[in-house]
N, C-alpha and C. Protein backbone atom coordinates (compact mmCIF):
# COMPACT_ATOMS: atom_id res chain seq x y z
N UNK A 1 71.92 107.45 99.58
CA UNK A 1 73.26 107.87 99.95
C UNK A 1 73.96 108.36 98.69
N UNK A 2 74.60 109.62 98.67
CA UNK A 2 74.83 110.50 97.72
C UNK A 2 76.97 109.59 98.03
N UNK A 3 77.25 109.15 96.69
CA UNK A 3 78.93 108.72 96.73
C UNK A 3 79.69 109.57 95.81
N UNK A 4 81.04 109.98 96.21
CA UNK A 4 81.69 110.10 95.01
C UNK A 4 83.10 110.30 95.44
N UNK A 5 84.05 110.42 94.60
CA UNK A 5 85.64 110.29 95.14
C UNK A 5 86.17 111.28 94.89
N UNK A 6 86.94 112.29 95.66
CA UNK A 6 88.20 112.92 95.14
C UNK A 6 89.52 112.83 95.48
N UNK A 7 90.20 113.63 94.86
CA UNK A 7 92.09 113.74 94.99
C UNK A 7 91.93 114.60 95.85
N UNK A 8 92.48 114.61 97.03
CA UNK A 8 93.03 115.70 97.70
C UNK A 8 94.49 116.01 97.39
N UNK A 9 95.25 117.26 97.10
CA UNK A 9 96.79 117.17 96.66
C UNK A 9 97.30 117.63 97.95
N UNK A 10 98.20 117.75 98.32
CA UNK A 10 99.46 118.30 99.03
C UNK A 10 99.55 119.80 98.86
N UNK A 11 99.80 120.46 97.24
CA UNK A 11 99.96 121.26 97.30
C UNK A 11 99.31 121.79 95.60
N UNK A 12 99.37 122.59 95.54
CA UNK A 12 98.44 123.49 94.15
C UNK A 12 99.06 122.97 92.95
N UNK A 13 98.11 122.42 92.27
CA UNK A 13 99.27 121.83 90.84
C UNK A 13 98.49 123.05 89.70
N UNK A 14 97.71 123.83 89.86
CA UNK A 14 97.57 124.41 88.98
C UNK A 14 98.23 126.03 89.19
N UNK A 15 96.90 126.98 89.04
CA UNK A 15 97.63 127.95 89.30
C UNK A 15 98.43 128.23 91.11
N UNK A 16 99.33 129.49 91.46
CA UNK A 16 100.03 128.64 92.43
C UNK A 16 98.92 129.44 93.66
N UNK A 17 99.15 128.83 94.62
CA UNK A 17 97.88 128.87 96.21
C UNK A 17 98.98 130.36 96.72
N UNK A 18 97.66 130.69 97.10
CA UNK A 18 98.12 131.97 97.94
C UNK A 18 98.67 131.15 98.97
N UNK A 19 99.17 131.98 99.92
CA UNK A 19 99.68 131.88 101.08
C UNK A 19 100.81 133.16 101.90
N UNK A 20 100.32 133.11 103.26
CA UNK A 20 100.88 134.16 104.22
C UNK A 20 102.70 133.58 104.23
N UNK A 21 103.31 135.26 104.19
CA UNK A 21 105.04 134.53 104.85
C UNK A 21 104.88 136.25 105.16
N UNK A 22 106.10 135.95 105.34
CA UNK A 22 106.99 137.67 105.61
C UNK A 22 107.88 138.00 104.42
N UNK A 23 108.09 139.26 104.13
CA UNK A 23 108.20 140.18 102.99
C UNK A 23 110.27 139.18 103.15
N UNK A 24 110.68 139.23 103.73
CA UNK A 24 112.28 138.16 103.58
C UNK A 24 112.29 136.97 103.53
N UNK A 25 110.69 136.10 103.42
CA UNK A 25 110.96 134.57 102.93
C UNK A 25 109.88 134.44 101.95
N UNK A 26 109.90 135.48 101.28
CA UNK A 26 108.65 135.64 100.30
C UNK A 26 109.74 134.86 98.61
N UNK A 27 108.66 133.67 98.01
CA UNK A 27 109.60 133.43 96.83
C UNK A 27 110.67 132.27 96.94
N UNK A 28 111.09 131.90 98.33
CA UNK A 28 111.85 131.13 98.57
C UNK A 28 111.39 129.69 98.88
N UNK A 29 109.97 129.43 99.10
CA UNK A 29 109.38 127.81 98.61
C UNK A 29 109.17 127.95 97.35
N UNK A 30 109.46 126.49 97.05
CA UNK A 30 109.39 125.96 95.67
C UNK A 30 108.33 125.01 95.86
N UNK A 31 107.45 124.76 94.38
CA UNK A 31 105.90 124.18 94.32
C UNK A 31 106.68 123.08 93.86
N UNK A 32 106.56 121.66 94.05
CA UNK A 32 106.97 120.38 93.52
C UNK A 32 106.34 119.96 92.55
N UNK A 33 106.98 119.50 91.73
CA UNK A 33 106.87 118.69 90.50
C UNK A 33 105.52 118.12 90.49
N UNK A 34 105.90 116.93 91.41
CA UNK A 34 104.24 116.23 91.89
C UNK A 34 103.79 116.12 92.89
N UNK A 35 102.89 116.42 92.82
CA UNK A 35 102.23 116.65 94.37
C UNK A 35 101.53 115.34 95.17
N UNK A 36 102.03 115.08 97.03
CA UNK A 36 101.38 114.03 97.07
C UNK A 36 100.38 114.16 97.06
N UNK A 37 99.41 113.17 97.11
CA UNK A 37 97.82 113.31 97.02
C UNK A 37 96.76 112.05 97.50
N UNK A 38 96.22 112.16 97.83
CA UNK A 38 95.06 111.03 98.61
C UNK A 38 93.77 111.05 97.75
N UNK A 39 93.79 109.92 97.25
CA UNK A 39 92.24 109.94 96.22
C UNK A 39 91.51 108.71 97.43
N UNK A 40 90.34 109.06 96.93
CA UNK A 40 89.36 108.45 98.40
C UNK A 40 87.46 108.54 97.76
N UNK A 41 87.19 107.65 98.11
CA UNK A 41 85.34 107.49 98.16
C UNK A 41 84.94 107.55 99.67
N UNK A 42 83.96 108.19 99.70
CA UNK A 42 83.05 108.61 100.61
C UNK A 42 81.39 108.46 100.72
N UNK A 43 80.51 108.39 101.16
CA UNK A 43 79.10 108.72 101.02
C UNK A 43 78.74 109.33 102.17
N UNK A 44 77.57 109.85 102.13
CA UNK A 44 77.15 111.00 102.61
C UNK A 44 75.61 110.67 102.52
N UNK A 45 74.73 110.94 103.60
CA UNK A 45 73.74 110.89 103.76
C UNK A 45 73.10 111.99 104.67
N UNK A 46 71.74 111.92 104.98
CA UNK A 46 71.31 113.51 105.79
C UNK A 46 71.82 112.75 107.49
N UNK A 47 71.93 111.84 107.40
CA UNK A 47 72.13 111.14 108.96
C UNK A 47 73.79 110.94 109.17
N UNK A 48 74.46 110.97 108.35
CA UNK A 48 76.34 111.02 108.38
C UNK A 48 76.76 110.24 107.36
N UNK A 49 77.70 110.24 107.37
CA UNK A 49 78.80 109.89 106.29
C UNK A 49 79.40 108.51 106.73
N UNK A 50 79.69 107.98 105.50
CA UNK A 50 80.60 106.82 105.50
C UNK A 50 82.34 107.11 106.03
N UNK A 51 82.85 106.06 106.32
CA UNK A 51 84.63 106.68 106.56
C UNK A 51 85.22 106.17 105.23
N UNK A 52 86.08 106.84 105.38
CA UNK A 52 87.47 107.18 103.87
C UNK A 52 87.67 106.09 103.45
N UNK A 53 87.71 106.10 102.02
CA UNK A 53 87.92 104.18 100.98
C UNK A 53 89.27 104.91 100.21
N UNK A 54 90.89 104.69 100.80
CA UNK A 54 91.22 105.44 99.92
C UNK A 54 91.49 104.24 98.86
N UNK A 55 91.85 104.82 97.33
CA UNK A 55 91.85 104.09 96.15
C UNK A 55 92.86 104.29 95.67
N UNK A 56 93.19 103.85 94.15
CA UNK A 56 94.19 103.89 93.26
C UNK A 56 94.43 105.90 93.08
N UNK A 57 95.85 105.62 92.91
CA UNK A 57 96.49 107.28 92.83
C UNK A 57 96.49 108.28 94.20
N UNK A 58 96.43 107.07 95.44
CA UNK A 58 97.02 107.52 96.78
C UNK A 58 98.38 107.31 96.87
N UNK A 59 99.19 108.39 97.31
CA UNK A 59 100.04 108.08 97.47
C UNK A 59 101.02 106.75 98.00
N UNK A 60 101.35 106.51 97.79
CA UNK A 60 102.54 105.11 98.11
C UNK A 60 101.64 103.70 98.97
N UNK A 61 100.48 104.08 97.67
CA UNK A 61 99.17 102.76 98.29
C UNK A 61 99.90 102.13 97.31
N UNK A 62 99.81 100.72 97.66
CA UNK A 62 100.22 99.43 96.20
C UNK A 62 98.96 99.40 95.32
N UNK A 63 99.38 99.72 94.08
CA UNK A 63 98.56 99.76 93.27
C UNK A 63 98.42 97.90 93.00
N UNK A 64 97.08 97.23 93.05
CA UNK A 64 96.77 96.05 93.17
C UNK A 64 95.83 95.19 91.41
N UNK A 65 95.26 96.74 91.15
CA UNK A 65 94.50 96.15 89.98
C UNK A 65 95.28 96.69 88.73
N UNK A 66 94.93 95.52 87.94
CA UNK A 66 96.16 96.04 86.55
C UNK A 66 95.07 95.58 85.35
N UNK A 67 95.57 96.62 84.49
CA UNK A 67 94.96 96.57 83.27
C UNK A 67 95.08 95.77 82.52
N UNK A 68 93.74 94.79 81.67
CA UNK A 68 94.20 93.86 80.98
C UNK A 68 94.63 93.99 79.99
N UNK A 69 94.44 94.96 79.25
CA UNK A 69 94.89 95.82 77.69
C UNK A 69 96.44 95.44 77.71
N UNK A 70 96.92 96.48 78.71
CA UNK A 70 98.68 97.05 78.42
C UNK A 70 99.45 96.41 79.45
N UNK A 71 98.83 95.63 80.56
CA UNK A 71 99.46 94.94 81.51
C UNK A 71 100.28 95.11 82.43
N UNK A 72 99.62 96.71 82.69
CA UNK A 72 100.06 97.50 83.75
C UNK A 72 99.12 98.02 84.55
N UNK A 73 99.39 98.65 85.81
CA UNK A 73 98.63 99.18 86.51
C UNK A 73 97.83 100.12 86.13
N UNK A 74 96.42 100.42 86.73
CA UNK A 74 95.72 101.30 86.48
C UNK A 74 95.83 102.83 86.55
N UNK A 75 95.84 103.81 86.03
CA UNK A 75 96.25 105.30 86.44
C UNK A 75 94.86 105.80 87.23
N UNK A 76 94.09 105.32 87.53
CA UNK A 76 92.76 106.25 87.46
C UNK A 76 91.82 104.52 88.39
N UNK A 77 90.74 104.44 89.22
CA UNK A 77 89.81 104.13 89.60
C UNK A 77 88.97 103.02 88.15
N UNK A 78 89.14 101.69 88.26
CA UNK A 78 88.71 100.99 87.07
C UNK A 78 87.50 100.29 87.51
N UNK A 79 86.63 99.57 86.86
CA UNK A 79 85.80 98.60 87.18
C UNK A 79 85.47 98.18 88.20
N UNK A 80 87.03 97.38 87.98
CA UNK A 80 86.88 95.83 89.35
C UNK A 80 87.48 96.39 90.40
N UNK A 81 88.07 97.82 90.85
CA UNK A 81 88.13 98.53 91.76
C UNK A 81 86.91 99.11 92.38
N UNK A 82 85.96 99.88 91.41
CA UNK A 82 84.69 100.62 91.98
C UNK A 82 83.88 99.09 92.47
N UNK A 83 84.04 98.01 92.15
CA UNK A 83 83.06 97.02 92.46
C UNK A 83 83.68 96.14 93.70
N UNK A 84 84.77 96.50 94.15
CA UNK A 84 85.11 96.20 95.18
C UNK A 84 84.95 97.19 96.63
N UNK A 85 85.20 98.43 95.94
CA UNK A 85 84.97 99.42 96.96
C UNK A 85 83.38 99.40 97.59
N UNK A 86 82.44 99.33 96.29
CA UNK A 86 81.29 99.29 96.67
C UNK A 86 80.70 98.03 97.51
N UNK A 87 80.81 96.65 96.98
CA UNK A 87 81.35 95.16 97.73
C UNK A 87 81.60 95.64 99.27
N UNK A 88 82.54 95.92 99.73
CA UNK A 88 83.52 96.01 100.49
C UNK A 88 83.72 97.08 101.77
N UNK A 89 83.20 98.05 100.61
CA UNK A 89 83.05 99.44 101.67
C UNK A 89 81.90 99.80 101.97
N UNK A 90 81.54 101.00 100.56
CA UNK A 90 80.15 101.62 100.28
C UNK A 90 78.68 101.06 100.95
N UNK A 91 78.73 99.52 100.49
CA UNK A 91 77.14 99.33 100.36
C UNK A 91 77.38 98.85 102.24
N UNK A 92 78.43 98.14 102.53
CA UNK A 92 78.31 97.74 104.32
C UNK A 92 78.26 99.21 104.96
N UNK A 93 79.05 100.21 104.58
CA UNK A 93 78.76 101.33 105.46
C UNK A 93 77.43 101.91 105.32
N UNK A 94 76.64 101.67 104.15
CA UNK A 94 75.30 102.52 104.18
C UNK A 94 74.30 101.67 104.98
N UNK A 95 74.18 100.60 104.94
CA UNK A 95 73.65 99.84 105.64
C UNK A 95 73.65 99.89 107.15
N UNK A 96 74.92 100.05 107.33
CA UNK A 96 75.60 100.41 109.05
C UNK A 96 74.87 101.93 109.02
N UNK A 97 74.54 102.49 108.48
CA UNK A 97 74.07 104.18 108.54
C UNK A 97 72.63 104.04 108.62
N UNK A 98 72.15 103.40 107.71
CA UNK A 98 70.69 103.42 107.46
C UNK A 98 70.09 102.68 109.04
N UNK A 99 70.74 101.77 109.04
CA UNK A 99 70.33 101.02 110.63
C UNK A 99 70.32 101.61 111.68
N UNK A 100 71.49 102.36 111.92
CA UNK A 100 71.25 102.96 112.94
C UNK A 100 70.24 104.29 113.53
N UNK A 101 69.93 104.64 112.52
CA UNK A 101 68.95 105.48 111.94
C UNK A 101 66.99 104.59 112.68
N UNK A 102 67.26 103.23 112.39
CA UNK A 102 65.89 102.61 112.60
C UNK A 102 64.90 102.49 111.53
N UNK A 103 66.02 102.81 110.27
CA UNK A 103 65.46 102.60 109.14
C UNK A 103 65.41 101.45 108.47
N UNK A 104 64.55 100.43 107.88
CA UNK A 104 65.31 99.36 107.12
C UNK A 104 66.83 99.34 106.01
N UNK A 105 67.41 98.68 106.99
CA UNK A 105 68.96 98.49 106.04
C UNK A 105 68.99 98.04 104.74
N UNK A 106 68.11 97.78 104.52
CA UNK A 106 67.93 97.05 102.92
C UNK A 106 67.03 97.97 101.97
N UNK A 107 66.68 99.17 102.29
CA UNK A 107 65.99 99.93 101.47
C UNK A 107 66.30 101.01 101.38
N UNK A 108 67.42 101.71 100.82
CA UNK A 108 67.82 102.75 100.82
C UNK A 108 68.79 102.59 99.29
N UNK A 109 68.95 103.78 99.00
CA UNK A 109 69.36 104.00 97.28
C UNK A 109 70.57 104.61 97.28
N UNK A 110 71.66 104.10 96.31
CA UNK A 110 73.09 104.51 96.20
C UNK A 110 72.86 105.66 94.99
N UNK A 111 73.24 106.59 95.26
CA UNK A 111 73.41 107.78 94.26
C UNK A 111 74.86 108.02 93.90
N UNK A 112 75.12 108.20 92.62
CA UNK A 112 76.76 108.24 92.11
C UNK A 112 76.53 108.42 90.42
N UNK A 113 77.98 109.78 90.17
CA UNK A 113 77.85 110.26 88.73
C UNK A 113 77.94 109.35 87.81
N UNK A 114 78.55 109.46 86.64
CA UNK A 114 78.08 108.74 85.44
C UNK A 114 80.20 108.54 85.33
N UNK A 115 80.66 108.38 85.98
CA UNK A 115 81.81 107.63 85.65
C UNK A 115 82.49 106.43 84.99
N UNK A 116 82.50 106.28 84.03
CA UNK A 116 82.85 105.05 83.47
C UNK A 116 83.07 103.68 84.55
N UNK A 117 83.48 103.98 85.64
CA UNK A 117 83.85 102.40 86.15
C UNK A 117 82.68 102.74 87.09
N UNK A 118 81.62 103.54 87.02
CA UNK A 118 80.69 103.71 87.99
C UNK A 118 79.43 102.23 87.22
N UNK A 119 79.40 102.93 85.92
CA UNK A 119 78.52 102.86 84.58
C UNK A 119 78.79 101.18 84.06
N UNK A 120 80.09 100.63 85.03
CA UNK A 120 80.18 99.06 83.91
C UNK A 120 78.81 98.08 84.74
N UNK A 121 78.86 97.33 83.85
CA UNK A 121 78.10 96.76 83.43
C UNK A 121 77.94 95.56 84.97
N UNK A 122 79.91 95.15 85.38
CA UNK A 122 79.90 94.19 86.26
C UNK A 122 79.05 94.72 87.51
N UNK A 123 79.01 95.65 87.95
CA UNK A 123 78.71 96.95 89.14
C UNK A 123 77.20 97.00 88.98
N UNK A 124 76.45 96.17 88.51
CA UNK A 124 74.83 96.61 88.33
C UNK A 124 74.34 95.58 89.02
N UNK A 125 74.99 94.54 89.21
CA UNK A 125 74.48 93.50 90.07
C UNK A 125 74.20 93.37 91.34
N UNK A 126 75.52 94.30 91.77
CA UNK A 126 75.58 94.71 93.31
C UNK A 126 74.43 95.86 94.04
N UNK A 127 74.04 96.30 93.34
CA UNK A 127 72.69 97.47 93.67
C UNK A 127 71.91 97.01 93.28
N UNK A 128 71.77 95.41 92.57
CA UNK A 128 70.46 95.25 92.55
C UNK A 128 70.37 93.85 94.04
N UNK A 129 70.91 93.50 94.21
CA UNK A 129 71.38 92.57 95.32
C UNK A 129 70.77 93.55 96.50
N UNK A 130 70.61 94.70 96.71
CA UNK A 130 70.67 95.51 98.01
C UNK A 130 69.31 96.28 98.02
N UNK A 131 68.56 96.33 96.62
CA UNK A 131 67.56 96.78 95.94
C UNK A 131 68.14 98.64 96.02
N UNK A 132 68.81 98.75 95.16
CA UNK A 132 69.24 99.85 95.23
C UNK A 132 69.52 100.57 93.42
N UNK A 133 70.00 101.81 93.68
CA UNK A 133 69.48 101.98 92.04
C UNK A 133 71.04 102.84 91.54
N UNK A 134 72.07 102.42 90.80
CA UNK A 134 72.90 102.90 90.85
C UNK A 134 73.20 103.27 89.95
């Protein structure tokens, strides 16, 4: 099972998004400051997909995990977040996928980039618990 997370935004924070109007309301939306946005993990397999894990830097989600450094919340997807999602979400939904399939639920492999809170160290235990290779 192929995982990975993105931001979806609201609206274009870089250069600005085309879009259709009429030549008299052309110019008259304004692009916001910040855009809302939904950050989320997913997996994906040739048999279907997992459902939406959204995470830290969703909009008006309570941010729950805090940094031990500066003793504030996280800006970005940390550790003991990816090891909960995976805990929690990831590895029960692939299992629920692989099964229904008629495949053994316990033998199938988590695929995911080289992200720092992908890469810690706590998170290696859990794919090996499932015999999986992460």
């Amino acid at each position: 099972m192929i995982t990975d997370s993105s931001i979806f935004r609201m609206h274009s924070m870089g250069k600005p998004a085309s879009s259709w109007c009429t030549q008299a309301t052309r110019g008259t939306v304004g692009r916001p400051k910040h855009s809302l946005g939904v950050h989320c993990y997913m997996g994906m397999t040739y048999w279907g997909v997992t459902t939406l894990k959204l995470v830290t830097n969703t909009h008006k989600l309570a941010q729950k995990y805090i940094n031990p450094k500066t003793k504030r919340a996280f800006t970005g997807v940390g550790s003991k977040e990816y090891n909960d999602v995976l805990q929690h979400h990831l590895i029960p939904e692939g299992k629920r996928l692989f099964h229904q399939t008629g495949m053994r639920a316990d033998k199938w492999k988590l695929q995911n980039d080289n992200a720092p809170a992908h890469k810690a160290k706590e998170n290696g235990h859990l794919c090996k618990q499932v015999d999986q290779a992460c």
